[in-house]
XYZ file of N, CA, C and O in Angstrom:
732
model
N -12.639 -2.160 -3.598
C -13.701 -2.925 -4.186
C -15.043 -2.275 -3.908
O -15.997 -2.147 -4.675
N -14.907 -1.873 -2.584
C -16.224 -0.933 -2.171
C -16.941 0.064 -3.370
O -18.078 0.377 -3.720
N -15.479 0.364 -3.778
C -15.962 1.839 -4.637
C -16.295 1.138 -5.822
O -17.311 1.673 -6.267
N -15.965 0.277 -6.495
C -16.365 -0.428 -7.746
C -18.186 -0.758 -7.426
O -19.048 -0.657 -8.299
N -18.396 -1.078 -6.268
C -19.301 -2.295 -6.351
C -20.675 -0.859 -6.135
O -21.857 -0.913 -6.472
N -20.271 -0.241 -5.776
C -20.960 1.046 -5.826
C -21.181 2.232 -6.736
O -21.967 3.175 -6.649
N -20.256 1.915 -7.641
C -19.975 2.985 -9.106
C -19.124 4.505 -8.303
O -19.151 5.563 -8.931
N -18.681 4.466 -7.431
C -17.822 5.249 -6.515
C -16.843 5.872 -6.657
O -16.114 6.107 -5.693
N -16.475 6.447 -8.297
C -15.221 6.278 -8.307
C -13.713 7.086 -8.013
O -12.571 7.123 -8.471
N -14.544 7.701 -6.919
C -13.372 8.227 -5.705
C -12.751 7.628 -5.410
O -11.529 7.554 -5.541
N -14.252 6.414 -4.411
C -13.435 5.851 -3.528
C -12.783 4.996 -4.163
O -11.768 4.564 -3.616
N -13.240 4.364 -5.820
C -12.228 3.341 -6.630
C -10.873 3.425 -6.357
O -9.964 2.791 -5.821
N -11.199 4.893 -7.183
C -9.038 5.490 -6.940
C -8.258 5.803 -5.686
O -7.131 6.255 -5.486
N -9.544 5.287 -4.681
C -8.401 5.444 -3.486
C -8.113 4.099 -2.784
O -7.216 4.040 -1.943
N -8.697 3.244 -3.039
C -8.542 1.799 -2.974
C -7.405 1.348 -4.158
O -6.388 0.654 -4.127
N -8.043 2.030 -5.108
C -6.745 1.097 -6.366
C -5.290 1.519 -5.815
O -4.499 0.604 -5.583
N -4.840 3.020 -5.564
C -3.824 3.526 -5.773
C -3.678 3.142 -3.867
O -2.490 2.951 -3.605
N -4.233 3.060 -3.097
C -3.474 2.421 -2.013
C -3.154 0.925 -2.359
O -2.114 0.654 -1.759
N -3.546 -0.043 -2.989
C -3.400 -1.148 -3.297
C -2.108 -1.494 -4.253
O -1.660 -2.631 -4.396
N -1.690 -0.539 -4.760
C -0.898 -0.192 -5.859
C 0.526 0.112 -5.205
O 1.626 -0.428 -5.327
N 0.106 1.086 -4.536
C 1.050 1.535 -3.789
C 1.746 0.894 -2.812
O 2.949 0.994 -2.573
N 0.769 0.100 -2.150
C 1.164 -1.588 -1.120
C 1.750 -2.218 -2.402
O 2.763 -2.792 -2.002
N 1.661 -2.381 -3.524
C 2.153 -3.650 -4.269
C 3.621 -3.428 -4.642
O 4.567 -4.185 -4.857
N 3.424 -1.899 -4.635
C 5.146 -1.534 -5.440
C 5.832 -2.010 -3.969
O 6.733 -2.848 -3.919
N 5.270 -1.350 -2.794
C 6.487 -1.054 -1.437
C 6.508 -2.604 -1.331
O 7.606 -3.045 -0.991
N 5.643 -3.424 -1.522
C 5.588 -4.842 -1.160
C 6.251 -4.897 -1.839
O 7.276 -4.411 -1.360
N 6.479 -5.328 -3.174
C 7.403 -6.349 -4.580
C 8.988 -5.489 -3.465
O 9.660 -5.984 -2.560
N 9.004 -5.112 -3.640
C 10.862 -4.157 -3.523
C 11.146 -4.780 -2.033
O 12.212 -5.298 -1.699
N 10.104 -4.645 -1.286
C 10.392 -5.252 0.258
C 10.524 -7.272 0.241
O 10.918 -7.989 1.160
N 10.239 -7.512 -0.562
C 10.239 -9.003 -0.869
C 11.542 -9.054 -0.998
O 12.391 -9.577 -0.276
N 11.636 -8.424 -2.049
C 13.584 -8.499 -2.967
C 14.378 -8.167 -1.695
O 15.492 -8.653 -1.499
N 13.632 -7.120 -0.626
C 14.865 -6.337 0.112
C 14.953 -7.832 1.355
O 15.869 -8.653 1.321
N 14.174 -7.863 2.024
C 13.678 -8.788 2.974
C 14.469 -10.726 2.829
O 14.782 -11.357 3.839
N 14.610 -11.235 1.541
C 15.251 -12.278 0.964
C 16.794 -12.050 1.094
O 17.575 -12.848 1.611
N 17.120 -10.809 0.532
C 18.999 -10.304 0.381
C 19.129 -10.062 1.406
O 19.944 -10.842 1.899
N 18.747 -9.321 2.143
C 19.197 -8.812 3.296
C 19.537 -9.767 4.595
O 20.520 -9.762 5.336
N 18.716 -10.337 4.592
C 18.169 -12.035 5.495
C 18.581 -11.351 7.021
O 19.541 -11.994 7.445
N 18.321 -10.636 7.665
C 18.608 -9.795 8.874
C 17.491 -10.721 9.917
O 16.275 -10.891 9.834
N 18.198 -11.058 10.600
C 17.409 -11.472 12.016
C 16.226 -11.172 12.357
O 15.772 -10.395 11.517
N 15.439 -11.406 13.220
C 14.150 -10.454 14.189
C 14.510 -10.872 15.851
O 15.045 -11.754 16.523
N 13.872 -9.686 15.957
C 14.489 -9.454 16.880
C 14.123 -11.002 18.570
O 14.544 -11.198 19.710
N 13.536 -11.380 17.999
C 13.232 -13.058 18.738
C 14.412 -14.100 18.473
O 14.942 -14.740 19.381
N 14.737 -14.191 17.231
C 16.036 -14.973 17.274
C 17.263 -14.294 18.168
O 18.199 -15.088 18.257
N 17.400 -13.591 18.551
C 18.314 -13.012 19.335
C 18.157 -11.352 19.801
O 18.309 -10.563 18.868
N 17.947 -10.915 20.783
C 18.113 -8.884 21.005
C 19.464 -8.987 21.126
O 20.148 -8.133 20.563
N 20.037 -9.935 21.799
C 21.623 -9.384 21.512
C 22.307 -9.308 20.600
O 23.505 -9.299 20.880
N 21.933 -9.216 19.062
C 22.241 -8.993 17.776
C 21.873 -8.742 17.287
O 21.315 -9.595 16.596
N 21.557 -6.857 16.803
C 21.255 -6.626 16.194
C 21.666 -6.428 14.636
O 20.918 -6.045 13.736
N 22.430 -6.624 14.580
C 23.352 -6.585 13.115
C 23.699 -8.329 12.968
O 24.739 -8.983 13.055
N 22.371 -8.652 12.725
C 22.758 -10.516 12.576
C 22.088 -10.009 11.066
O 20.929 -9.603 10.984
N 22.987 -10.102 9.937
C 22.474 -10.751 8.521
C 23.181 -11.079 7.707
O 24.369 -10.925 7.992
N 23.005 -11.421 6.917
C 23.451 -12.890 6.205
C 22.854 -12.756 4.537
O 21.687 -13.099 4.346
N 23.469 -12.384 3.661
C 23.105 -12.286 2.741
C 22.057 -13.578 2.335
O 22.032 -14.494 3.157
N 21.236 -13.705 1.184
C 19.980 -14.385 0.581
C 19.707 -15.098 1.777
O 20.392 -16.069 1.455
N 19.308 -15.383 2.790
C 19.280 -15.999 3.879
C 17.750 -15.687 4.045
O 17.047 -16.549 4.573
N 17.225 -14.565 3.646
C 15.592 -14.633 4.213
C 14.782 -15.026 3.443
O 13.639 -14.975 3.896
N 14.921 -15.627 1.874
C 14.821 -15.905 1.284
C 14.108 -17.705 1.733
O 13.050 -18.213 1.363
N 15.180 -18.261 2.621
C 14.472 -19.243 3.179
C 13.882 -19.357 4.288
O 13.112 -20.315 4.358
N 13.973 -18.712 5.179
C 13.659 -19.116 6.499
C 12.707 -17.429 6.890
O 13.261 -16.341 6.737
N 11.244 -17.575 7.390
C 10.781 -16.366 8.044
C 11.148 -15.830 9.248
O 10.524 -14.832 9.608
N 12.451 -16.470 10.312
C 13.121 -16.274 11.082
C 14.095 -14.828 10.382
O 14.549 -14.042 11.213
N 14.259 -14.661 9.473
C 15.396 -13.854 8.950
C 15.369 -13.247 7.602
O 16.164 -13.313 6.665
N 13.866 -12.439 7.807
C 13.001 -11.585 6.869
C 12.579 -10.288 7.915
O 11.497 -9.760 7.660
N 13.045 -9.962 8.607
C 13.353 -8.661 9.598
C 13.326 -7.263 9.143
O 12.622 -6.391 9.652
N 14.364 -7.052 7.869
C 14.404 -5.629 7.505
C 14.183 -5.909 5.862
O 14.908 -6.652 5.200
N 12.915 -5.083 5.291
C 12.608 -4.003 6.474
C 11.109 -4.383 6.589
O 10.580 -5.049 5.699
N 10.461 -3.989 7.616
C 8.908 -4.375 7.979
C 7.520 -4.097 7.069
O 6.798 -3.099 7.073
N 7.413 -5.271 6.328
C 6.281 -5.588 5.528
C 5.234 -4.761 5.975
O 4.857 -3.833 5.259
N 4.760 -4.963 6.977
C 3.227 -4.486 7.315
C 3.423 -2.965 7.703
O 2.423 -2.312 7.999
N 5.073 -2.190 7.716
C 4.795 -0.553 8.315
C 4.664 -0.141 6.244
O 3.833 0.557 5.663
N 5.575 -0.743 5.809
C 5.590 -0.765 4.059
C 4.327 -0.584 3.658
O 3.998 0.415 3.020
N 3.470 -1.558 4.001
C 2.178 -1.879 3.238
C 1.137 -0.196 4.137
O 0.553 0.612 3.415
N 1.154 -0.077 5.430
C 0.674 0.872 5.915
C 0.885 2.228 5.511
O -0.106 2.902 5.229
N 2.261 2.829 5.428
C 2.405 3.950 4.978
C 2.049 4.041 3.473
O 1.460 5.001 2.975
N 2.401 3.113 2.903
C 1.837 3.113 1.206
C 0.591 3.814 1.256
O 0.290 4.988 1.037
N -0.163 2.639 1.654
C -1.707 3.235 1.847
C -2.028 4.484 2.305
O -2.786 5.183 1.633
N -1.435 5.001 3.657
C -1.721 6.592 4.091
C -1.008 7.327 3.094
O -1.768 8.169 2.617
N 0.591 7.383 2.364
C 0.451 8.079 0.901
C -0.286 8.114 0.616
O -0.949 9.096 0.949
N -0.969 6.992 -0.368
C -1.261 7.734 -1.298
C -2.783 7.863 -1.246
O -3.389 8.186 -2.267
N -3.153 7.726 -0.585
C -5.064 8.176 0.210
C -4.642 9.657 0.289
O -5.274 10.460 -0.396
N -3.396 10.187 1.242
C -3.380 11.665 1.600
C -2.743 12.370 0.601
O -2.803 13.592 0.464
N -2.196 11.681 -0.021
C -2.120 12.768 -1.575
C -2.615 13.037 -2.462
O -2.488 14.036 -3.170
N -3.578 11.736 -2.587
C -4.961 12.137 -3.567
C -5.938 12.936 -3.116
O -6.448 13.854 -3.760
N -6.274 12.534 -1.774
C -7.426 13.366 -1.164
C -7.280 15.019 -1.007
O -8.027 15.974 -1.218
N -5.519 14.792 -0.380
C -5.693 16.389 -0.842
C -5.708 17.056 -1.615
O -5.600 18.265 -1.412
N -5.894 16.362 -3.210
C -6.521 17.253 -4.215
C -7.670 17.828 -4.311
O -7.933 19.014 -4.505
N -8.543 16.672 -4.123
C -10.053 16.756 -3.907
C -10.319 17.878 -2.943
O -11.036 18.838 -3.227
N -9.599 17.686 -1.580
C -10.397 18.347 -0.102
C -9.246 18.422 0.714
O -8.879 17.706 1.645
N -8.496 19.920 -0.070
C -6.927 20.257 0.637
C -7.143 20.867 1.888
O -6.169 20.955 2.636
N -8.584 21.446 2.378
C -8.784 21.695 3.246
C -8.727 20.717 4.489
O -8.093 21.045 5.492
N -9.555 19.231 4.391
C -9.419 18.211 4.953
C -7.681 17.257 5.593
O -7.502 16.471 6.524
N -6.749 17.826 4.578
C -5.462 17.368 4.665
C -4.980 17.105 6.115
O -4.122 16.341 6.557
N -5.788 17.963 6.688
C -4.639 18.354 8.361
C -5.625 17.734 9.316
O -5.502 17.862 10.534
N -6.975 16.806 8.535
C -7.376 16.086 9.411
C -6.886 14.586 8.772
O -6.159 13.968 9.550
N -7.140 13.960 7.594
C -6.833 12.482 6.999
C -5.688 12.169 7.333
O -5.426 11.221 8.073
N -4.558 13.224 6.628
C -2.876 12.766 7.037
C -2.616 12.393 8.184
O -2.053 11.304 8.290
N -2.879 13.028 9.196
C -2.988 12.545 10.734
C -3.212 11.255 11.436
O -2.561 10.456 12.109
N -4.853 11.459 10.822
C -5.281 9.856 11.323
C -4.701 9.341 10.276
O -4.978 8.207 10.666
N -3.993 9.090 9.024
C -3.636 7.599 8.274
C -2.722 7.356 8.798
O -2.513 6.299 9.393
N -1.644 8.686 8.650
C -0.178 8.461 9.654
C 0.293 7.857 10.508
O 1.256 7.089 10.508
N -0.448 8.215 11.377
C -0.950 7.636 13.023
C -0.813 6.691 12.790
O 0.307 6.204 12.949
N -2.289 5.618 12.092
C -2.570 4.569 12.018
C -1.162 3.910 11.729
O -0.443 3.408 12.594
N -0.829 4.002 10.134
C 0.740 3.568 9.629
C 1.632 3.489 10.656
O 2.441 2.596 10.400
N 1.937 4.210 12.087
C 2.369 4.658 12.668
C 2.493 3.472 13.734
O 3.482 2.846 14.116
N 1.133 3.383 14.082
C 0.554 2.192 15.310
C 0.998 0.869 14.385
O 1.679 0.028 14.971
N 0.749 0.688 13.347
C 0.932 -0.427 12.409
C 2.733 -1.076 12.904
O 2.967 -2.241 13.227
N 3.731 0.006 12.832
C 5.203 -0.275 12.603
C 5.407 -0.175 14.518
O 6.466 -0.728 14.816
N 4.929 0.181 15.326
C 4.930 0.309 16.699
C 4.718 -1.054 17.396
O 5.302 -1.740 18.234
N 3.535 -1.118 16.602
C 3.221 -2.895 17.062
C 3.618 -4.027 16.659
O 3.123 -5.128 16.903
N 4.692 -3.722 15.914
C 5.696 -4.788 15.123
C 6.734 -5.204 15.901
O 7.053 -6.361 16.174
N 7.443 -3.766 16.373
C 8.264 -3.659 17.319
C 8.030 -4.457 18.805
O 8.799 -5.229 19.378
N 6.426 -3.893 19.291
C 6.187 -4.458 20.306
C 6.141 -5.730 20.389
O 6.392 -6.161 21.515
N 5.877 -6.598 19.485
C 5.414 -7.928 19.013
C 6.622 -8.705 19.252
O 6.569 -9.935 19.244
N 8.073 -7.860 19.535
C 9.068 -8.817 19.104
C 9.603 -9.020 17.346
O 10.441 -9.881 17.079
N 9.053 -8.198 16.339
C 9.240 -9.179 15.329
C 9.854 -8.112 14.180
O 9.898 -8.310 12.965
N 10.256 -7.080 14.817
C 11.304 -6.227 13.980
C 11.794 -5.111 14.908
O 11.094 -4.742 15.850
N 13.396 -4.390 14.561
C 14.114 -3.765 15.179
C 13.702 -2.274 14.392
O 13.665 -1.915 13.215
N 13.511 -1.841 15.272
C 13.038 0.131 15.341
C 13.517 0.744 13.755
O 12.952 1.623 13.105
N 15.109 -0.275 13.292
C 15.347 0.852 11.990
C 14.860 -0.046 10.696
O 14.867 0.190 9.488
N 14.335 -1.438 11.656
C 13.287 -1.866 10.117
C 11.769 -1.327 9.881
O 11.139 -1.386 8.825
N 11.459 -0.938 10.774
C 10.186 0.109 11.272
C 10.434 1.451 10.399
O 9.560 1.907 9.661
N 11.441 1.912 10.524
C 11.864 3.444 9.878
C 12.277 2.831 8.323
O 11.972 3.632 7.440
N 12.653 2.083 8.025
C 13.114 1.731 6.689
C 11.496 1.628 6.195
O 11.038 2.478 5.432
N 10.802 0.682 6.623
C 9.406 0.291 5.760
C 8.588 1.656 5.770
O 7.565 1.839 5.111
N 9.092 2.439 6.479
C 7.448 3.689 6.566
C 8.308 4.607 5.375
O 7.538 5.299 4.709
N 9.762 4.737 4.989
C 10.167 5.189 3.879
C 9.970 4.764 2.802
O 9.615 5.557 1.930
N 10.140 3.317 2.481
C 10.029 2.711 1.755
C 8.513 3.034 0.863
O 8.361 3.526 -0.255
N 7.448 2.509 1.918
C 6.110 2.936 2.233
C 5.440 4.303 1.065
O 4.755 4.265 0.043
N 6.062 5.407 1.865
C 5.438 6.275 1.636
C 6.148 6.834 0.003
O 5.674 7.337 -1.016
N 7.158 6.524 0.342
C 7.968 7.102 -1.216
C 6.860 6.257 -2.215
O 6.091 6.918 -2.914
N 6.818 4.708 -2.246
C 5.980 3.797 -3.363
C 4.268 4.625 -3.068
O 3.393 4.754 -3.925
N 4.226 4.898 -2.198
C 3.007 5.541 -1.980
C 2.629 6.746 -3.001
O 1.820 6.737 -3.929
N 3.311 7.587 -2.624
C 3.777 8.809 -3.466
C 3.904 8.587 -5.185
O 3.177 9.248 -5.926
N 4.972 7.521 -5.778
C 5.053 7.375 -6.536
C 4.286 6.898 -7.275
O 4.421 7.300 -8.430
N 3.528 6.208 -7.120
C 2.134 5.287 -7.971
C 1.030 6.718 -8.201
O 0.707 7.066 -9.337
N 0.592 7.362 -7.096
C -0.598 8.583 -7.183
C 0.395 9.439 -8.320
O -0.238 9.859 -9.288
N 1.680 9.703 -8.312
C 2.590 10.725 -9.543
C 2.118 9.910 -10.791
O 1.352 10.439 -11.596
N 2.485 8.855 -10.932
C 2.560 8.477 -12.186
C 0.952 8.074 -12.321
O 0.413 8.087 -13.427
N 0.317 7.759 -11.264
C -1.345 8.012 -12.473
C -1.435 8.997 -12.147
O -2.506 8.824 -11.566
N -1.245 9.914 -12.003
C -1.893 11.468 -12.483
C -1.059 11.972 -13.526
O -1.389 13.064 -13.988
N 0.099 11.328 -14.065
C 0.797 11.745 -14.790
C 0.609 11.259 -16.344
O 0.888 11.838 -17.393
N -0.006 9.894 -16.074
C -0.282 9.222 -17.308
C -1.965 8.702 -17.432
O -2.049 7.480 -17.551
N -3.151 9.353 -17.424
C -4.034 8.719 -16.909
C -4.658 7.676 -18.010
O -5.745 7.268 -17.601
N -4.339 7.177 -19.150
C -4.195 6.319 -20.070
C -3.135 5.506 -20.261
O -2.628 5.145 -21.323
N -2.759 5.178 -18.844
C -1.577 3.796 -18.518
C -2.514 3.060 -18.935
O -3.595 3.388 -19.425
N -2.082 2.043 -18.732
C -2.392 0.269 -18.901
C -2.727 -0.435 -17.414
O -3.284 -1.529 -17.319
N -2.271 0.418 -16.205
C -2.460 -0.280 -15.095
C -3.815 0.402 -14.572
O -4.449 -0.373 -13.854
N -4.261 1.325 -14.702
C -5.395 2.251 -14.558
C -6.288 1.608 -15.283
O -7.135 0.992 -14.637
N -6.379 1.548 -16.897
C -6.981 1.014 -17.234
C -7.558 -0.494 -17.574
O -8.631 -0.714 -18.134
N -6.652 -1.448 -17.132
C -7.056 -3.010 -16.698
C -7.478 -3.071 -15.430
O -8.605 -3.543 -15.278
N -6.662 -2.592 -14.097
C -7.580 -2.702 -12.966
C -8.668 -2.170 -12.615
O -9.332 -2.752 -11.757
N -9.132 -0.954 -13.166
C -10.475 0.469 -12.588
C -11.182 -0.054 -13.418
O -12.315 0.426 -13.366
N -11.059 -0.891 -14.248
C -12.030 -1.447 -15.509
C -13.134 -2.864 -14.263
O -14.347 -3.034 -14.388
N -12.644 -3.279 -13.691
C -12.746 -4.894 -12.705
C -14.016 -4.008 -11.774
O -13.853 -2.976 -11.124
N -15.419 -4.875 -11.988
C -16.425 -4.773 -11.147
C -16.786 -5.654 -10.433
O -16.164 -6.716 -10.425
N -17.586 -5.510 -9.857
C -18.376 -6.295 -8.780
C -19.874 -5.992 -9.163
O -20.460 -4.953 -8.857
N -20.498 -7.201 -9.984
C -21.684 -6.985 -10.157
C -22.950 -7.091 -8.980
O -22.779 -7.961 -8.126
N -24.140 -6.304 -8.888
C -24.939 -6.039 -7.924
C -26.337 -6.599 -8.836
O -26.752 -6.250 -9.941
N -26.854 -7.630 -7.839
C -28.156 -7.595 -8.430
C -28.694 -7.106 -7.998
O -28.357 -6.403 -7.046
N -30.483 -7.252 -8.706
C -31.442 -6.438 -8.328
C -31.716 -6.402 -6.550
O -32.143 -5.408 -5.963
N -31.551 -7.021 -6.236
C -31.408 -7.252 -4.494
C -30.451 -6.232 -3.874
O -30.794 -5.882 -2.745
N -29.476 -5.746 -4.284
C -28.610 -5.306 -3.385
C -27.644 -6.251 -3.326
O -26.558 -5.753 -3.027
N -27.619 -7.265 -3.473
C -26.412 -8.212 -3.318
C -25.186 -8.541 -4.421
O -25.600 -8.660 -5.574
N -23.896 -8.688 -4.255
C -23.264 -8.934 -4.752
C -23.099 -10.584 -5.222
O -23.168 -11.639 -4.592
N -22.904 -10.320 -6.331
C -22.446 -12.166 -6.719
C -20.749 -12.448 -6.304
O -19.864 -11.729 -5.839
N -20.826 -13.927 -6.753
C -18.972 -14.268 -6.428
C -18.520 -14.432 -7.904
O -18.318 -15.536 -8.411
N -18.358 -13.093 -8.640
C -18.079 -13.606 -9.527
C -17.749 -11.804 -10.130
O -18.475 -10.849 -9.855
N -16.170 -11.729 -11.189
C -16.296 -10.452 -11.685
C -16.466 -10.258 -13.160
O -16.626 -11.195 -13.943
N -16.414 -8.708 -13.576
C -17.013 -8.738 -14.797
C -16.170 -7.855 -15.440
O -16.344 -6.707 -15.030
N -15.196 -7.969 -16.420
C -14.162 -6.989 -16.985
C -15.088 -6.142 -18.392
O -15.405 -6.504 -19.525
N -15.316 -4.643 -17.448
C -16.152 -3.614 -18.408
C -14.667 -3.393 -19.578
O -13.521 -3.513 -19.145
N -14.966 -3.056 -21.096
C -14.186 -2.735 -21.652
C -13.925 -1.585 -21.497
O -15.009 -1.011 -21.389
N -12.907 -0.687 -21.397
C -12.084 0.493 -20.530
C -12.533 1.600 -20.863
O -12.421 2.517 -20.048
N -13.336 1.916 -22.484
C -13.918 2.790 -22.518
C -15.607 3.147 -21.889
O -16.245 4.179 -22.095
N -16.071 1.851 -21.026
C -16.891 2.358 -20.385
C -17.050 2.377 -18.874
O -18.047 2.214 -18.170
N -15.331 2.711 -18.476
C -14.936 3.310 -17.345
C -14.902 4.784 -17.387
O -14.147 5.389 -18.148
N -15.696 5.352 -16.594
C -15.704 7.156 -16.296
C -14.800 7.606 -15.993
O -14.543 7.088 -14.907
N -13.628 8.690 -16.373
C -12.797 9.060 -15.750
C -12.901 9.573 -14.214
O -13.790 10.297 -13.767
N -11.763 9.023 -13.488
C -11.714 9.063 -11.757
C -11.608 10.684 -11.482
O -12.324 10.865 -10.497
N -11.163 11.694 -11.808
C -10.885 12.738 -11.040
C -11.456 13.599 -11.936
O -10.704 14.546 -12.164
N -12.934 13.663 -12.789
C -13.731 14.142 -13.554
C -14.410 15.196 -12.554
O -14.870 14.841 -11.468
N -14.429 16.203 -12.900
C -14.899 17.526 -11.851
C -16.733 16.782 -11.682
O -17.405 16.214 -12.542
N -16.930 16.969 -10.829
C -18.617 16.751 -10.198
C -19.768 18.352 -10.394
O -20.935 18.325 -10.002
């Protein structure tokens, strides 16, 4: 939103396509997380292989595998470090690091928390990074989708103050600038 509310539109496409990228690993981790209905590791450590088909579906006791928040983390470090290293491939071997990391600390402290087992940690940062990956492929592959162009279109108007209102404003798509337009 930052990058919208600023005419930014780097940082647009690196907000949209991490957001994007959280939405795909999210939607698939919903579906996976409901079927799977696998324990955490608080309802019992002495079972780790407690699941139960559609079972997580009702109860947040037994939505375990695989871990929402390492999913939603690695998404985001995708696809930030695969876009960026178009822009600033030089920079790569510093961003990937710290997002990684971060994604990293994200699925660590899940574990620590009690509230998922180590291979739902490793499932979500796959999960993660593949939807990560895949969203930055396909907009660079199609840059006249329909999802590019309804969301990168969505502002945040600024008045004369500097301030933002509570309220948005859908520009019609042709007077969105293309995102990865040489400077």
């Amino acid at each position: 939103m930052v990058g919208r509310t600023g005419v930014n539109a780097r940082l647009a496409e690196l907000g949209f396509l991490g957001v994007v990228g959280g939405g795909v690993g999210g939607g698939l981790t919903f579906l996976l997380k409901g079927t799977i209905g696998r324990a955490r590791p608080y309802v019992g450590l002495d079972n780790p292989r407690n699941f139960a088909l559609g079972r997580g579906f009702g109860n947040e006791d037994y939505r375990s595998f695989p871990s929402g928040h390492t999913v939603m983390a690695f998404a985001a470090a995708a696809a930030v470090t695969s876009t960026t290293n178009v822009w600033w491939p030089d920079a790569t071997w510093y961003i990937g690091p710290a997002l990684y990391g971060g994604a990293t600390l994200a699925g660590v402290s899940r574990m620590y928390n009690n509230k998922h087992w180590a291979s739902d940690v490793v499932v979500g940062a796959a999960i993660g990074t593949f939807a990560g990956l895949k969203v930055v492929r396909y907009h660079r592959s199609d840059r006249d989708n329909w999802i590019d162009k309804t969301f990168l279109s969505i502002s945040l108007p600024i008045d004369e103050r500097g301030a933002g209102r509570a309220s948005f404003s859908l520009m019609p798509a042709s007077a969105v600038q293309p995102l990865s337009a040489p400077r």
